[in-house]
């Protein structure tokens, strides 16, 4: 604990007698010395007992910690994980962050799914000066703060997913590479109206048309939308080949109604619920023939670590993780490696190690962060050699659903198939 953080801590009235040990410092440490006490990692996850996104964050951090501890810990120290529920609420998330950093005195926080929650934490992260590796929220506004005031916000990194600007760019890249063979010459863009989708809409606007794709409908709809019939009527009347969607909170209603009503157009884009490996059963197969972008799938060998991680997670938890699990697992392992290199848990010593690290994770051969002079400093790099999402189509095999990768080509297991009613 540094002096600044201790003063903040003491000011809350929850300081303990452990100060002397914490203030021992590690100025003389090198990478061969042991750390003072265990490494404590705080996970901020939405409803980790029920929500697959939150559960994947919490369980993956624990799995990473267990693997590290089974191999002797980090510089001789055990790794402990503490989980707090953000409930996807900005005020709750901020309160839980304070509990982790001030109360639990964690060395690292990770997790956070909703951009609204993450944005509300940025000032607290700067104040506490505790490293935070975001593993779920996509708004680029967070790393813009690092660009605007590096010294204040340098404690923030995003290990994944790629930020919303690059999520939109990836939708354009997928369209250019695949739409012609899929028969999607015209599409309707449908984006739910949340903070995380705003940069995606901006990236899509005009880009598809410039690529020769007709876009007669480009609609941002209310976040609380449950009845998609009026929207689908407009899409059908436009005569497009597919709805190109950007959905998380409203995705299940949208895909179930699309399938149940057998709308005369394909369905695909970024659809967060469809990324869940067990989703097929939860919607009685309504997602069949629908397409979504994802960070990884349990069977996709993005790196040599992807499938072993997914299988280890399944063995420990009885089910496969969603994308936040892969990223959180990578974040904890990257942090551990940075601490080893720094010989210290001090944020000021760990930050330059993360900034200069190229790490082979479960989602990319090279997980790297943009530098401080980039538009999005401390954001995970996007590109074929960095974070490069996979695209999958839900198919039915022997009565059950399977996530079949259709792009990129080196990971594909099948070709896109149009719904039989289209």
mmCIF file of C-alpha atoms in Angstrom:
data_model
loop_
_atom_site.group_PDB
_atom_site.id
_atom_site.type_symbol
_atom_site.label_atom_id
_atom_site.label_comp_id
_atom_site.label_asym_id
_atom_site.label_seq_id
_atom_site.Cartn_x
_atom_site.Cartn_y
_atom_site.Cartn_z
ATOM 1 C CA UNK A 1 0.000 0.000 0.000
ATOM 2 C CA UNK A 2 1.480 3.416 -0.889
ATOM 3 C CA UNK A 3 1.101 6.488 1.312
ATOM 4 C CA UNK A 4 -1.539 8.119 -0.882
ATOM 5 C CA UNK A 5 -3.732 5.063 -0.818
ATOM 6 C CA UNK A 6 -3.213 4.594 2.927
ATOM 7 C CA UNK A 7 -4.402 8.112 3.612
ATOM 8 C CA UNK A 8 -7.503 7.477 1.519
ATOM 9 C CA UNK A 9 -7.974 4.180 3.311
ATOM 10 C CA UNK A 10 -7.513 5.651 6.782
ATOM 11 C CA UNK A 11 -9.973 8.377 5.940
ATOM 12 C CA UNK A 12 -12.726 5.832 5.579
ATOM 13 C CA UNK A 13 -12.325 4.667 9.147
ATOM 14 C CA UNK A 14 -11.572 1.079 8.239
ATOM 15 C CA UNK A 15 -7.766 1.135 8.485
ATOM 16 C CA UNK A 16 -6.204 -1.747 10.339
ATOM 17 C CA UNK A 17 -2.998 -2.383 12.213
ATOM 18 C CA UNK A 18 -1.466 -4.028 9.159
ATOM 19 C CA UNK A 19 0.057 -0.789 7.927
ATOM 20 C CA UNK A 20 3.604 -1.487 9.000
ATOM 21 C CA UNK A 21 3.770 -4.648 6.929
ATOM 22 C CA UNK A 22 2.147 -2.992 3.931
ATOM 23 C CA UNK A 23 4.473 -0.010 4.039
ATOM 24 C CA UNK A 24 7.505 -2.263 3.985
ATOM 25 C CA UNK A 25 7.732 -1.500 0.315
ATOM 26 C CA UNK A 26 9.666 -3.381 -2.291
ATOM 27 C CA UNK A 27 12.153 -0.820 -3.537
ATOM 28 C CA UNK A 28 14.987 -3.272 -3.162
ATOM 29 C CA UNK A 29 13.102 -6.222 -4.605
ATOM 30 C CA UNK A 30 14.031 -7.947 -7.753
ATOM 31 C CA UNK A 31 12.213 -10.612 -9.720
ATOM 32 C CA UNK A 32 13.780 -13.372 -7.620
ATOM 33 C CA UNK A 33 12.393 -12.156 -4.305
ATOM 34 C CA UNK A 34 9.090 -13.032 -2.702
ATOM 35 C CA UNK A 35 6.187 -10.641 -2.387
ATOM 36 C CA UNK A 36 4.773 -9.417 0.886
ATOM 37 C CA UNK A 37 1.649 -11.506 1.446
ATOM 38 C CA UNK A 38 -0.761 -12.993 -1.081
ATOM 39 C CA UNK A 39 -1.898 -11.344 -4.289
ATOM 40 C CA UNK A 40 -5.526 -10.299 -3.872
ATOM 41 C CA UNK A 41 -7.673 -9.946 -6.966
ATOM 42 C CA UNK A 42 -11.124 -8.379 -6.839
ATOM 43 C CA UNK A 43 -13.681 -9.367 -9.491
ATOM 44 C CA UNK A 44 -16.631 -7.093 -10.298
ATOM 45 C CA UNK A 45 -19.238 -9.305 -11.965
ATOM 46 C CA UNK A 46 -22.966 -8.957 -12.679
ATOM 47 C CA UNK A 47 -24.936 -11.492 -10.639
ATOM 48 C CA UNK A 48 -22.163 -14.126 -10.671
ATOM 49 C CA UNK A 49 -24.516 -16.719 -9.180
ATOM 50 C CA UNK A 50 -27.053 -16.495 -12.009
ATOM 51 C CA UNK A 51 -25.804 -14.481 -14.968
ATOM 52 C CA UNK A 52 -23.510 -16.532 -17.302
ATOM 53 C CA UNK A 53 -21.531 -13.374 -18.126
ATOM 54 C CA UNK A 54 -20.831 -12.655 -14.464
ATOM 55 C CA UNK A 55 -20.318 -16.319 -13.608
ATOM 56 C CA UNK A 56 -17.758 -16.661 -16.403
ATOM 57 C CA UNK A 57 -15.788 -13.705 -15.005
ATOM 58 C CA UNK A 58 -15.811 -14.991 -11.426
ATOM 59 C CA UNK A 59 -15.154 -18.641 -12.207
ATOM 60 C CA UNK A 60 -12.387 -17.861 -14.701
ATOM 61 C CA UNK A 61 -10.538 -15.652 -12.230
ATOM 62 C CA UNK A 62 -10.756 -18.471 -9.693
ATOM 63 C CA UNK A 63 -9.568 -21.019 -12.275
ATOM 64 C CA UNK A 64 -6.587 -18.852 -13.205
ATOM 65 C CA UNK A 65 -5.729 -18.373 -9.535
ATOM 66 C CA UNK A 66 -5.959 -22.111 -8.878
ATOM 67 C CA UNK A 67 -3.639 -22.905 -11.780
ATOM 68 C CA UNK A 68 -1.157 -20.280 -10.586
ATOM 69 C CA UNK A 69 -1.285 -21.574 -7.009
ATOM 70 C CA UNK A 70 -0.924 -25.192 -8.149
ATOM 71 C CA UNK A 71 2.311 -24.103 -9.831
ATOM 72 C CA UNK A 72 3.760 -22.419 -6.759
ATOM 73 C CA UNK A 73 1.934 -19.092 -6.879
ATOM 74 C CA UNK A 74 3.458 -15.836 -8.106
ATOM 75 C CA UNK A 75 6.962 -15.191 -6.740
ATOM 76 C CA UNK A 76 6.065 -17.536 -3.895
ATOM 77 C CA UNK A 77 2.778 -15.799 -3.033
ATOM 78 C CA UNK A 78 -0.678 -17.337 -3.319
ATOM 79 C CA UNK A 79 -3.322 -15.677 -5.474
ATOM 80 C CA UNK A 80 -6.677 -15.071 -3.773
ATOM 81 C CA UNK A 81 -9.886 -13.989 -5.495
ATOM 82 C CA UNK A 82 -12.716 -11.932 -4.011
ATOM 83 C CA UNK A 83 -15.941 -11.525 -6.033
ATOM 84 C CA UNK A 84 -18.466 -8.679 -5.734
ATOM 85 C CA UNK A 85 -21.824 -8.366 -7.538
ATOM 86 C CA UNK A 86 -22.303 -5.136 -9.525
ATOM 87 C CA UNK A 87 -25.916 -6.017 -10.388
ATOM 88 C CA UNK A 88 -25.257 -4.107 -13.660
ATOM 89 C CA UNK A 89 -26.008 -0.937 -11.684
ATOM 90 C CA UNK A 90 -23.510 1.984 -11.761
ATOM 91 C CA UNK A 91 -24.079 3.014 -8.123
ATOM 92 C CA UNK A 92 -23.809 -0.565 -6.878
ATOM 93 C CA UNK A 93 -20.721 -1.153 -8.980
ATOM 94 C CA UNK A 94 -19.005 1.885 -7.478
ATOM 95 C CA UNK A 95 -19.874 0.791 -3.946
ATOM 96 C CA UNK A 96 -18.529 -2.710 -4.573
ATOM 97 C CA UNK A 97 -15.355 -1.267 -6.104
ATOM 98 C CA UNK A 98 -14.781 0.715 -2.901
ATOM 99 C CA UNK A 99 -15.328 -2.417 -0.837
ATOM 100 C CA UNK A 100 -12.693 -4.256 -2.861
ATOM 101 C CA UNK A 101 -10.039 -1.549 -2.945
ATOM 102 C CA UNK A 102 -10.557 0.188 0.386
ATOM 103 C CA UNK A 103 -12.026 -2.618 2.464
ATOM 104 C CA UNK A 104 -10.380 -5.722 0.992
ATOM 105 C CA UNK A 105 -7.232 -3.882 -0.147
ATOM 106 C CA UNK A 106 -6.985 -5.891 -3.357
ATOM 107 C CA UNK A 107 -3.973 -5.487 -5.639
ATOM 108 C CA UNK A 108 -5.992 -5.718 -8.862
ATOM 109 C CA UNK A 109 -9.608 -5.344 -9.879
ATOM 110 C CA UNK A 110 -11.017 -6.953 -13.011
ATOM 111 C CA UNK A 111 -14.344 -7.817 -14.610
ATOM 112 C CA UNK A 112 -17.194 -5.285 -15.242
ATOM 113 C CA UNK A 113 -19.665 -6.012 -18.022
ATOM 114 C CA UNK A 114 -21.785 -2.904 -18.518
ATOM 115 C CA UNK A 115 -20.197 0.233 -19.964
ATOM 116 C CA UNK A 116 -22.378 2.421 -17.771
ATOM 117 C CA UNK A 117 -20.892 0.704 -14.701
ATOM 118 C CA UNK A 118 -17.315 0.905 -16.009
ATOM 119 C CA UNK A 119 -17.555 4.597 -16.844
ATOM 120 C CA UNK A 120 -18.838 5.312 -13.332
ATOM 121 C CA UNK A 121 -15.727 3.654 -11.867
ATOM 122 C CA UNK A 122 -13.098 5.631 -13.764
ATOM 123 C CA UNK A 123 -12.655 8.424 -11.208
ATOM 124 C CA UNK A 124 -12.444 5.887 -8.367
ATOM 125 C CA UNK A 125 -9.777 3.891 -10.225
ATOM 126 C CA UNK A 126 -7.754 7.074 -10.663
ATOM 127 C CA UNK A 127 -8.168 7.957 -6.993
ATOM 128 C CA UNK A 128 -7.304 4.529 -5.598
ATOM 129 C CA UNK A 129 -4.420 3.995 -8.050
ATOM 130 C CA UNK A 130 -5.156 0.271 -8.074
ATOM 131 C CA UNK A 131 -4.734 -1.516 -11.410
ATOM 132 C CA UNK A 132 -7.967 -2.397 -13.183
ATOM 133 C CA UNK A 133 -8.130 -4.778 -16.167
ATOM 134 C CA UNK A 134 -11.561 -4.465 -17.777
ATOM 135 C CA UNK A 135 -12.828 -7.732 -19.236
ATOM 136 C CA UNK A 136 -16.358 -6.997 -20.425
ATOM 137 C CA UNK A 137 -17.328 -3.363 -21.054
ATOM 138 C CA UNK A 138 -16.654 -2.073 -24.585
ATOM 139 C CA UNK A 139 -17.132 1.703 -24.538
ATOM 140 C CA UNK A 140 -14.037 3.500 -25.916
ATOM 141 C CA UNK A 141 -14.808 6.462 -23.663
ATOM 142 C CA UNK A 142 -12.825 4.719 -20.912
ATOM 143 C CA UNK A 143 -9.551 4.601 -22.807
ATOM 144 C CA UNK A 144 -10.165 8.081 -24.194
ATOM 145 C CA UNK A 145 -9.805 9.197 -20.586
ATOM 146 C CA UNK A 146 -6.355 7.567 -20.513
ATOM 147 C CA UNK A 147 -5.493 9.528 -23.658
ATOM 148 C CA UNK A 148 -6.755 12.786 -22.174
ATOM 149 C CA UNK A 149 -4.940 12.423 -18.843
ATOM 150 C CA UNK A 150 -2.468 9.547 -18.839
ATOM 151 C CA UNK A 151 -0.997 10.176 -15.390
ATOM 152 C CA UNK A 152 -4.447 10.198 -13.774
ATOM 153 C CA UNK A 153 -6.007 7.240 -15.601
ATOM 154 C CA UNK A 154 -2.989 5.034 -16.403
ATOM 155 C CA UNK A 155 -4.194 2.424 -13.895
ATOM 156 C CA UNK A 156 -6.945 1.386 -16.332
ATOM 157 C CA UNK A 157 -6.475 -1.244 -19.088
ATOM 158 C CA UNK A 158 -8.972 -3.160 -21.243
ATOM 159 C CA UNK A 159 -7.863 -6.763 -21.876
ATOM 160 C CA UNK A 160 -10.969 -7.341 -23.935
ATOM 161 C CA UNK A 161 -13.219 -7.331 -25.791
ATOM 162 C CA UNK A 162 -11.986 -4.897 -28.447
ATOM 163 C CA UNK A 163 -13.661 -1.553 -27.875
ATOM 164 C CA UNK A 164 -16.924 -0.658 -29.558
ATOM 165 C CA UNK A 165 -15.238 1.254 -32.363
ATOM 166 C CA UNK A 166 -13.305 -1.885 -33.337
ATOM 167 C CA UNK A 167 -16.357 -4.109 -32.786
ATOM 168 C CA UNK A 168 -18.016 -1.994 -35.475
ATOM 169 C CA UNK A 169 -14.929 -2.143 -37.673
ATOM 170 C CA UNK A 170 -14.975 -5.938 -37.323
ATOM 171 C CA UNK A 171 -18.614 -5.987 -38.484
ATOM 172 C CA UNK A 172 -17.509 -4.082 -41.579
ATOM 173 C CA UNK A 173 -14.548 -6.430 -42.113
ATOM 174 C CA UNK A 174 -16.846 -9.462 -41.820
ATOM 175 C CA UNK A 175 -19.332 -7.951 -44.263
ATOM 176 C CA UNK A 176 -16.656 -7.234 -46.869
ATOM 177 C CA UNK A 177 -15.246 -10.762 -46.600
ATOM 178 C CA UNK A 178 -18.489 -12.753 -46.448
ATOM 179 C CA UNK A 179 -21.691 -10.957 -47.439
ATOM 180 C CA UNK A 180 -21.419 -11.744 -51.159
ATOM 181 C CA UNK A 181 -21.106 -15.501 -50.554
ATOM 182 C CA UNK A 182 -23.866 -15.354 -47.910
ATOM 183 C CA UNK A 183 -26.249 -13.607 -50.312
ATOM 184 C CA UNK A 184 -26.540 -10.575 -48.039
ATOM 185 C CA UNK A 185 -26.468 -7.810 -50.644
ATOM 186 C CA UNK A 186 -28.766 -5.564 -48.622
ATOM 187 C CA UNK A 187 -29.196 -5.379 -44.836
ATOM 188 C CA UNK A 188 -31.124 -3.485 -42.165
ATOM 189 C CA UNK A 189 -28.924 -2.315 -39.284
ATOM 190 C CA UNK A 190 -30.697 -2.691 -35.926
ATOM 191 C CA UNK A 191 -28.850 -1.448 -32.828
ATOM 192 C CA UNK A 192 -30.196 -1.270 -29.284
ATOM 193 C CA UNK A 193 -29.818 2.199 -27.800
ATOM 194 C CA UNK A 194 -27.153 1.758 -25.103
ATOM 195 C CA UNK A 195 -23.802 3.473 -24.571
ATOM 196 C CA UNK A 196 -21.786 0.523 -25.859
ATOM 197 C CA UNK A 197 -23.515 0.504 -29.270
ATOM 198 C CA UNK A 198 -23.002 4.192 -30.090
ATOM 199 C CA UNK A 199 -19.442 3.824 -31.509
ATOM 200 C CA UNK A 200 -20.536 0.702 -33.408
ATOM 201 C CA UNK A 201 -23.319 2.616 -35.121
ATOM 202 C CA UNK A 202 -20.831 5.368 -35.948
ATOM 203 C CA UNK A 203 -18.388 2.831 -37.419
ATOM 204 C CA UNK A 204 -21.120 1.191 -39.501
ATOM 205 C CA UNK A 205 -22.726 4.360 -40.803
ATOM 206 C CA UNK A 206 -21.675 4.749 -44.413
ATOM 207 C CA UNK A 207 -19.032 2.010 -44.293
ATOM 208 C CA UNK A 208 -21.292 -0.776 -45.574
ATOM 209 C CA UNK A 209 -22.653 1.427 -48.339
ATOM 210 C CA UNK A 210 -19.101 2.296 -49.379
ATOM 211 C CA UNK A 211 -18.477 -1.464 -49.633
ATOM 212 C CA UNK A 212 -21.369 -1.800 -52.095
ATOM 213 C CA UNK A 213 -23.939 -3.113 -49.593
ATOM 214 C CA UNK A 214 -27.406 -1.549 -49.683
ATOM 215 C CA UNK A 215 -28.607 -0.327 -46.267
ATOM 216 C CA UNK A 216 -32.185 0.975 -46.621
ATOM 217 C CA UNK A 217 -32.898 0.678 -42.859
ATOM 218 C CA UNK A 218 -30.531 1.935 -40.153
ATOM 219 C CA UNK A 219 -32.343 2.062 -36.835
ATOM 220 C CA UNK A 220 -31.407 2.535 -33.175
ATOM 221 C CA UNK A 221 -34.301 1.254 -31.103
ATOM 222 C CA UNK A 222 -35.208 1.798 -27.437
ATOM 223 C CA UNK A 223 -33.247 -0.275 -24.939
ATOM 224 C CA UNK A 224 -36.387 -1.642 -23.287
ATOM 225 C CA UNK A 225 -37.891 -2.964 -26.526
ATOM 226 C CA UNK A 226 -39.626 -6.349 -26.133
ATOM 227 C CA UNK A 227 -41.980 -6.368 -29.156
ATOM 228 C CA UNK A 228 -39.982 -6.495 -32.383
ATOM 229 C CA UNK A 229 -42.936 -7.055 -34.718
ATOM 230 C CA UNK A 230 -43.245 -3.398 -35.821
ATOM 231 C CA UNK A 231 -39.495 -3.197 -36.429
ATOM 232 C CA UNK A 232 -39.486 -6.479 -38.362
ATOM 233 C CA UNK A 233 -42.409 -5.253 -40.464
ATOM 234 C CA UNK A 234 -40.259 -2.312 -41.562
ATOM 235 C CA UNK A 235 -37.314 -4.627 -42.283
ATOM 236 C CA UNK A 236 -39.491 -7.018 -44.291
ATOM 237 C CA UNK A 237 -41.097 -4.151 -46.223
ATOM 238 C CA UNK A 238 -37.624 -2.912 -47.157
ATOM 239 C CA UNK A 239 -36.981 -6.272 -48.802
ATOM 240 C CA UNK A 240 -33.485 -6.695 -47.357
ATOM 241 C CA UNK A 241 -31.575 -9.987 -47.214
ATOM 242 C CA UNK A 242 -30.779 -9.793 -43.497
ATOM 243 C CA UNK A 243 -31.030 -7.868 -40.236
ATOM 244 C CA UNK A 244 -27.488 -6.904 -39.209
ATOM 245 C CA UNK A 245 -27.883 -6.467 -35.457
ATOM 246 C CA UNK A 246 -26.090 -5.025 -32.438
ATOM 247 C CA UNK A 247 -27.777 -6.471 -29.361
ATOM 248 C CA UNK A 248 -27.023 -7.539 -25.801
ATOM 249 C CA UNK A 249 -29.833 -6.682 -23.383
ATOM 250 C CA UNK A 250 -32.667 -7.131 -25.907
ATOM 251 C CA UNK A 251 -31.216 -9.962 -27.976
ATOM 252 C CA UNK A 252 -33.288 -12.897 -26.754
ATOM 253 C CA UNK A 253 -36.676 -11.332 -27.525
ATOM 254 C CA UNK A 254 -35.364 -10.293 -30.933
ATOM 255 C CA UNK A 255 -34.050 -13.692 -32.046
ATOM 256 C CA UNK A 256 -36.974 -15.684 -30.621
ATOM 257 C CA UNK A 257 -39.521 -13.502 -32.457
ATOM 258 C CA UNK A 258 -37.464 -13.623 -35.664
ATOM 259 C CA UNK A 259 -37.508 -17.438 -35.621
ATOM 260 C CA UNK A 260 -41.075 -17.863 -34.362
ATOM 261 C CA UNK A 261 -42.466 -15.486 -36.991
ATOM 262 C CA UNK A 262 -40.165 -16.952 -39.665
ATOM 263 C CA UNK A 263 -39.323 -13.501 -40.948
ATOM 264 C CA UNK A 264 -38.123 -13.494 -44.585
ATOM 265 C CA UNK A 265 -34.575 -12.332 -43.896
ATOM 266 C CA UNK A 266 -31.405 -13.652 -42.281
ATOM 267 C CA UNK A 267 -30.295 -12.586 -38.806
ATOM 268 C CA UNK A 268 -26.790 -11.882 -37.536
ATOM 269 C CA UNK A 269 -24.269 -9.406 -36.153
ATOM 270 C CA UNK A 270 -23.172 -8.857 -32.564
ATOM 271 C CA UNK A 271 -25.656 -10.724 -30.399
ATOM 272 C CA UNK A 272 -24.228 -11.219 -26.905
ATOM 273 C CA UNK A 273 -26.753 -13.820 -25.621
ATOM 274 C CA UNK A 274 -26.018 -16.096 -28.601
ATOM 275 C CA UNK A 275 -22.368 -16.186 -27.564
ATOM 276 C CA UNK A 276 -23.339 -18.382 -24.599
ATOM 277 C CA UNK A 277 -22.546 -22.044 -25.465
ATOM 278 C CA UNK A 278 -25.732 -23.304 -23.741
ATOM 279 C CA UNK A 279 -27.989 -20.723 -25.403
ATOM 280 C CA UNK A 280 -29.556 -23.129 -27.900
ATOM 281 C CA UNK A 281 -31.413 -25.063 -25.235
ATOM 282 C CA UNK A 282 -32.500 -21.967 -23.317
ATOM 283 C CA UNK A 283 -34.416 -20.633 -26.370
ATOM 284 C CA UNK A 284 -35.595 -24.039 -27.648
ATOM 285 C CA UNK A 285 -33.441 -23.759 -30.753
ATOM 286 C CA UNK A 286 -34.754 -20.346 -31.842
ATOM 287 C CA UNK A 287 -31.187 -19.207 -32.572
ATOM 288 C CA UNK A 288 -30.692 -21.870 -35.287
ATOM 289 C CA UNK A 289 -29.323 -20.277 -38.484
ATOM 290 C CA UNK A 290 -28.579 -17.001 -36.654
ATOM 291 C CA UNK A 291 -25.030 -15.595 -36.704
ATOM 292 C CA UNK A 292 -22.998 -13.779 -34.074
ATOM 293 C CA UNK A 293 -19.546 -12.385 -33.508
ATOM 294 C CA UNK A 294 -17.669 -13.827 -30.509
ATOM 295 C CA UNK A 295 -14.252 -13.653 -28.853
ATOM 296 C CA UNK A 296 -13.849 -17.454 -28.888
ATOM 297 C CA UNK A 297 -15.780 -20.730 -28.818
ATOM 298 C CA UNK A 298 -14.954 -23.859 -26.784
ATOM 299 C CA UNK A 299 -13.816 -25.751 -29.908
ATOM 300 C CA UNK A 300 -12.023 -22.966 -31.786
ATOM 301 C CA UNK A 301 -8.253 -23.337 -31.583
ATOM 302 C CA UNK A 302 -7.427 -19.649 -31.701
ATOM 303 C CA UNK A 303 -4.260 -20.435 -29.744
ATOM 304 C CA UNK A 304 -2.897 -23.521 -28.021
ATOM 305 C CA UNK A 305 -4.486 -22.233 -24.798
ATOM 306 C CA UNK A 306 -8.085 -21.755 -25.997
ATOM 307 C CA UNK A 307 -9.462 -25.303 -25.929
ATOM 308 C CA UNK A 308 -7.544 -26.418 -22.789
ATOM 309 C CA UNK A 309 -8.915 -23.408 -20.909
ATOM 310 C CA UNK A 310 -12.491 -24.069 -22.081
ATOM 311 C CA UNK A 311 -12.242 -27.735 -21.111
ATOM 312 C CA UNK A 312 -10.757 -26.900 -17.695
ATOM 313 C CA UNK A 313 -13.579 -24.432 -17.102
ATOM 314 C CA UNK A 314 -16.155 -27.026 -18.142
ATOM 315 C CA UNK A 315 -14.620 -29.623 -15.846
ATOM 316 C CA UNK A 316 -14.647 -27.229 -12.894
ATOM 317 C CA UNK A 317 -18.093 -25.730 -13.466
ATOM 318 C CA UNK A 318 -20.084 -28.235 -15.498
ATOM 319 C CA UNK A 319 -20.559 -25.849 -18.430
ATOM 320 C CA UNK A 320 -18.523 -23.825 -20.907
ATOM 321 C CA UNK A 321 -17.820 -20.091 -20.413
ATOM 322 C CA UNK A 322 -19.018 -17.080 -22.373
ATOM 323 C CA UNK A 323 -16.544 -14.543 -23.790
ATOM 324 C CA UNK A 324 -15.988 -12.683 -20.510
ATOM 325 C CA UNK A 325 -14.514 -15.886 -19.095
ATOM 326 C CA UNK A 326 -11.776 -16.210 -21.720
ATOM 327 C CA UNK A 327 -10.822 -12.571 -21.301
ATOM 328 C CA UNK A 328 -10.849 -12.609 -17.493
ATOM 329 C CA UNK A 329 -8.681 -15.743 -17.482
ATOM 330 C CA UNK A 330 -6.193 -13.986 -19.765
ATOM 331 C CA UNK A 331 -6.280 -10.819 -17.641
ATOM 332 C CA UNK A 332 -5.395 -12.634 -14.418
ATOM 333 C CA UNK A 333 -2.604 -14.609 -16.095
ATOM 334 C CA UNK A 334 -1.212 -11.457 -17.756
ATOM 335 C CA UNK A 335 -1.248 -9.608 -14.450
ATOM 336 C CA UNK A 336 0.578 -12.494 -12.771
ATOM 337 C CA UNK A 337 3.232 -12.427 -15.488
ATOM 338 C CA UNK A 338 3.612 -8.656 -15.138
ATOM 339 C CA UNK A 339 4.049 -8.979 -11.360
ATOM 340 C CA UNK A 340 6.737 -11.625 -11.927
ATOM 341 C CA UNK A 341 8.574 -9.351 -14.328
ATOM 342 C CA UNK A 342 8.246 -6.350 -12.022
ATOM 343 C CA UNK A 343 9.144 -8.292 -8.861
ATOM 344 C CA UNK A 344 6.443 -6.268 -7.182
ATOM 345 C CA UNK A 345 2.679 -5.769 -6.859
ATOM 346 C CA UNK A 346 3.040 -1.984 -6.902
ATOM 347 C CA UNK A 347 0.918 -0.524 -9.679
ATOM 348 C CA UNK A 348 3.622 1.905 -10.722
ATOM 349 C CA UNK A 349 6.018 -0.974 -11.382
ATOM 350 C CA UNK A 350 3.477 -3.335 -12.970
ATOM 351 C CA UNK A 351 2.042 -0.809 -15.457
ATOM 352 C CA UNK A 352 5.156 -0.550 -17.689
ATOM 353 C CA UNK A 353 5.392 -4.351 -17.791
ATOM 354 C CA UNK A 354 1.800 -4.611 -19.065
ATOM 355 C CA UNK A 355 2.380 -1.766 -21.522
ATOM 356 C CA UNK A 356 5.303 -3.624 -23.093
ATOM 357 C CA UNK A 357 3.976 -7.166 -22.877
ATOM 358 C CA UNK A 358 2.966 -9.399 -25.794
ATOM 359 C CA UNK A 359 1.059 -12.286 -24.247
ATOM 360 C CA UNK A 360 -0.347 -15.406 -25.893
ATOM 361 C CA UNK A 361 -3.785 -15.790 -24.351
ATOM 362 C CA UNK A 362 -6.918 -17.794 -25.051
ATOM 363 C CA UNK A 363 -8.362 -15.123 -27.385
ATOM 364 C CA UNK A 364 -5.290 -14.009 -29.358
ATOM 365 C CA UNK A 365 -1.740 -15.043 -30.189
ATOM 366 C CA UNK A 366 -0.616 -11.582 -29.150
ATOM 367 C CA UNK A 367 -2.641 -9.799 -26.478
ATOM 368 C CA UNK A 368 -1.077 -6.347 -26.485
ATOM 369 C CA UNK A 369 -2.191 -2.869 -25.443
ATOM 370 C CA UNK A 370 -2.044 0.334 -27.492
ATOM 371 C CA UNK A 371 0.624 2.785 -26.324
ATOM 372 C CA UNK A 372 0.064 6.099 -24.557
ATOM 373 C CA UNK A 373 0.294 8.068 -27.809
ATOM 374 C CA UNK A 374 -2.502 6.083 -29.472
ATOM 375 C CA UNK A 375 -6.099 7.245 -29.757
ATOM 376 C CA UNK A 376 -7.076 4.498 -27.290
ATOM 377 C CA UNK A 377 -4.097 3.943 -24.954
ATOM 378 C CA UNK A 378 -4.258 0.785 -22.810
ATOM 379 C CA UNK A 379 -6.960 -0.703 -25.065
ATOM 380 C CA UNK A 380 -6.349 -4.220 -26.380
ATOM 381 C CA UNK A 381 -5.064 -4.108 -29.961
ATOM 382 C CA UNK A 382 -7.414 -5.103 -32.795
ATOM 383 C CA UNK A 383 -6.187 -6.977 -35.861
ATOM 384 C CA UNK A 384 -5.447 -10.368 -37.393
ATOM 385 C CA UNK A 385 -2.348 -10.924 -35.240
ATOM 386 C CA UNK A 386 -4.012 -9.440 -32.139
ATOM 387 C CA UNK A 387 -7.642 -9.654 -30.969
ATOM 388 C CA UNK A 388 -9.563 -10.862 -34.038
ATOM 389 C CA UNK A 389 -13.113 -12.079 -33.252
ATOM 390 C CA UNK A 390 -14.607 -15.279 -34.629
ATOM 391 C CA UNK A 391 -18.034 -15.439 -36.283
ATOM 392 C CA UNK A 392 -20.289 -18.420 -35.686
ATOM 393 C CA UNK A 393 -23.638 -19.725 -36.854
ATOM 394 C CA UNK A 394 -25.926 -21.751 -34.635
ATOM 395 C CA UNK A 395 -26.672 -25.101 -36.257
ATOM 396 C CA UNK A 396 -28.479 -28.211 -35.112
ATOM 397 C CA UNK A 397 -26.551 -31.475 -34.917
ATOM 398 C CA UNK A 398 -28.295 -34.677 -33.806
ATOM 399 C CA UNK A 399 -31.033 -32.751 -32.041
ATOM 400 C CA UNK A 400 -28.818 -30.291 -30.169
ATOM 401 C CA UNK A 401 -27.304 -26.959 -31.037
ATOM 402 C CA UNK A 402 -23.688 -26.296 -31.932
ATOM 403 C CA UNK A 403 -21.732 -23.099 -32.478
ATOM 404 C CA UNK A 404 -20.085 -23.582 -35.896
ATOM 405 C CA UNK A 405 -17.414 -21.065 -36.841
ATOM 406 C CA UNK A 406 -17.867 -19.557 -40.315
ATOM 407 C CA UNK A 407 -15.066 -16.934 -40.185
ATOM 408 C CA UNK A 408 -12.121 -16.418 -40.125
ATOM 409 C CA UNK A 409 -11.375 -19.122 -42.687
ATOM 410 C CA UNK A 410 -8.536 -20.749 -40.726
ATOM 411 C CA UNK A 411 -10.939 -21.544 -37.863
ATOM 412 C CA UNK A 412 -14.125 -22.232 -39.856
ATOM 413 C CA UNK A 413 -15.946 -25.521 -39.407
ATOM 414 C CA UNK A 414 -18.761 -24.873 -41.882
ATOM 415 C CA UNK A 415 -20.162 -22.461 -44.452
ATOM 416 C CA UNK A 416 -23.073 -20.107 -43.765
ATOM 417 C CA UNK A 417 -26.445 -21.686 -44.409
ATOM 418 C CA UNK A 418 -29.559 -19.601 -45.043
ATOM 419 C CA UNK A 419 -32.681 -20.373 -42.951
ATOM 420 C CA UNK A 420 -35.011 -22.697 -44.914
ATOM 421 C CA UNK A 421 -37.915 -20.230 -44.700
ATOM 422 C CA UNK A 422 -35.955 -17.373 -46.329
#
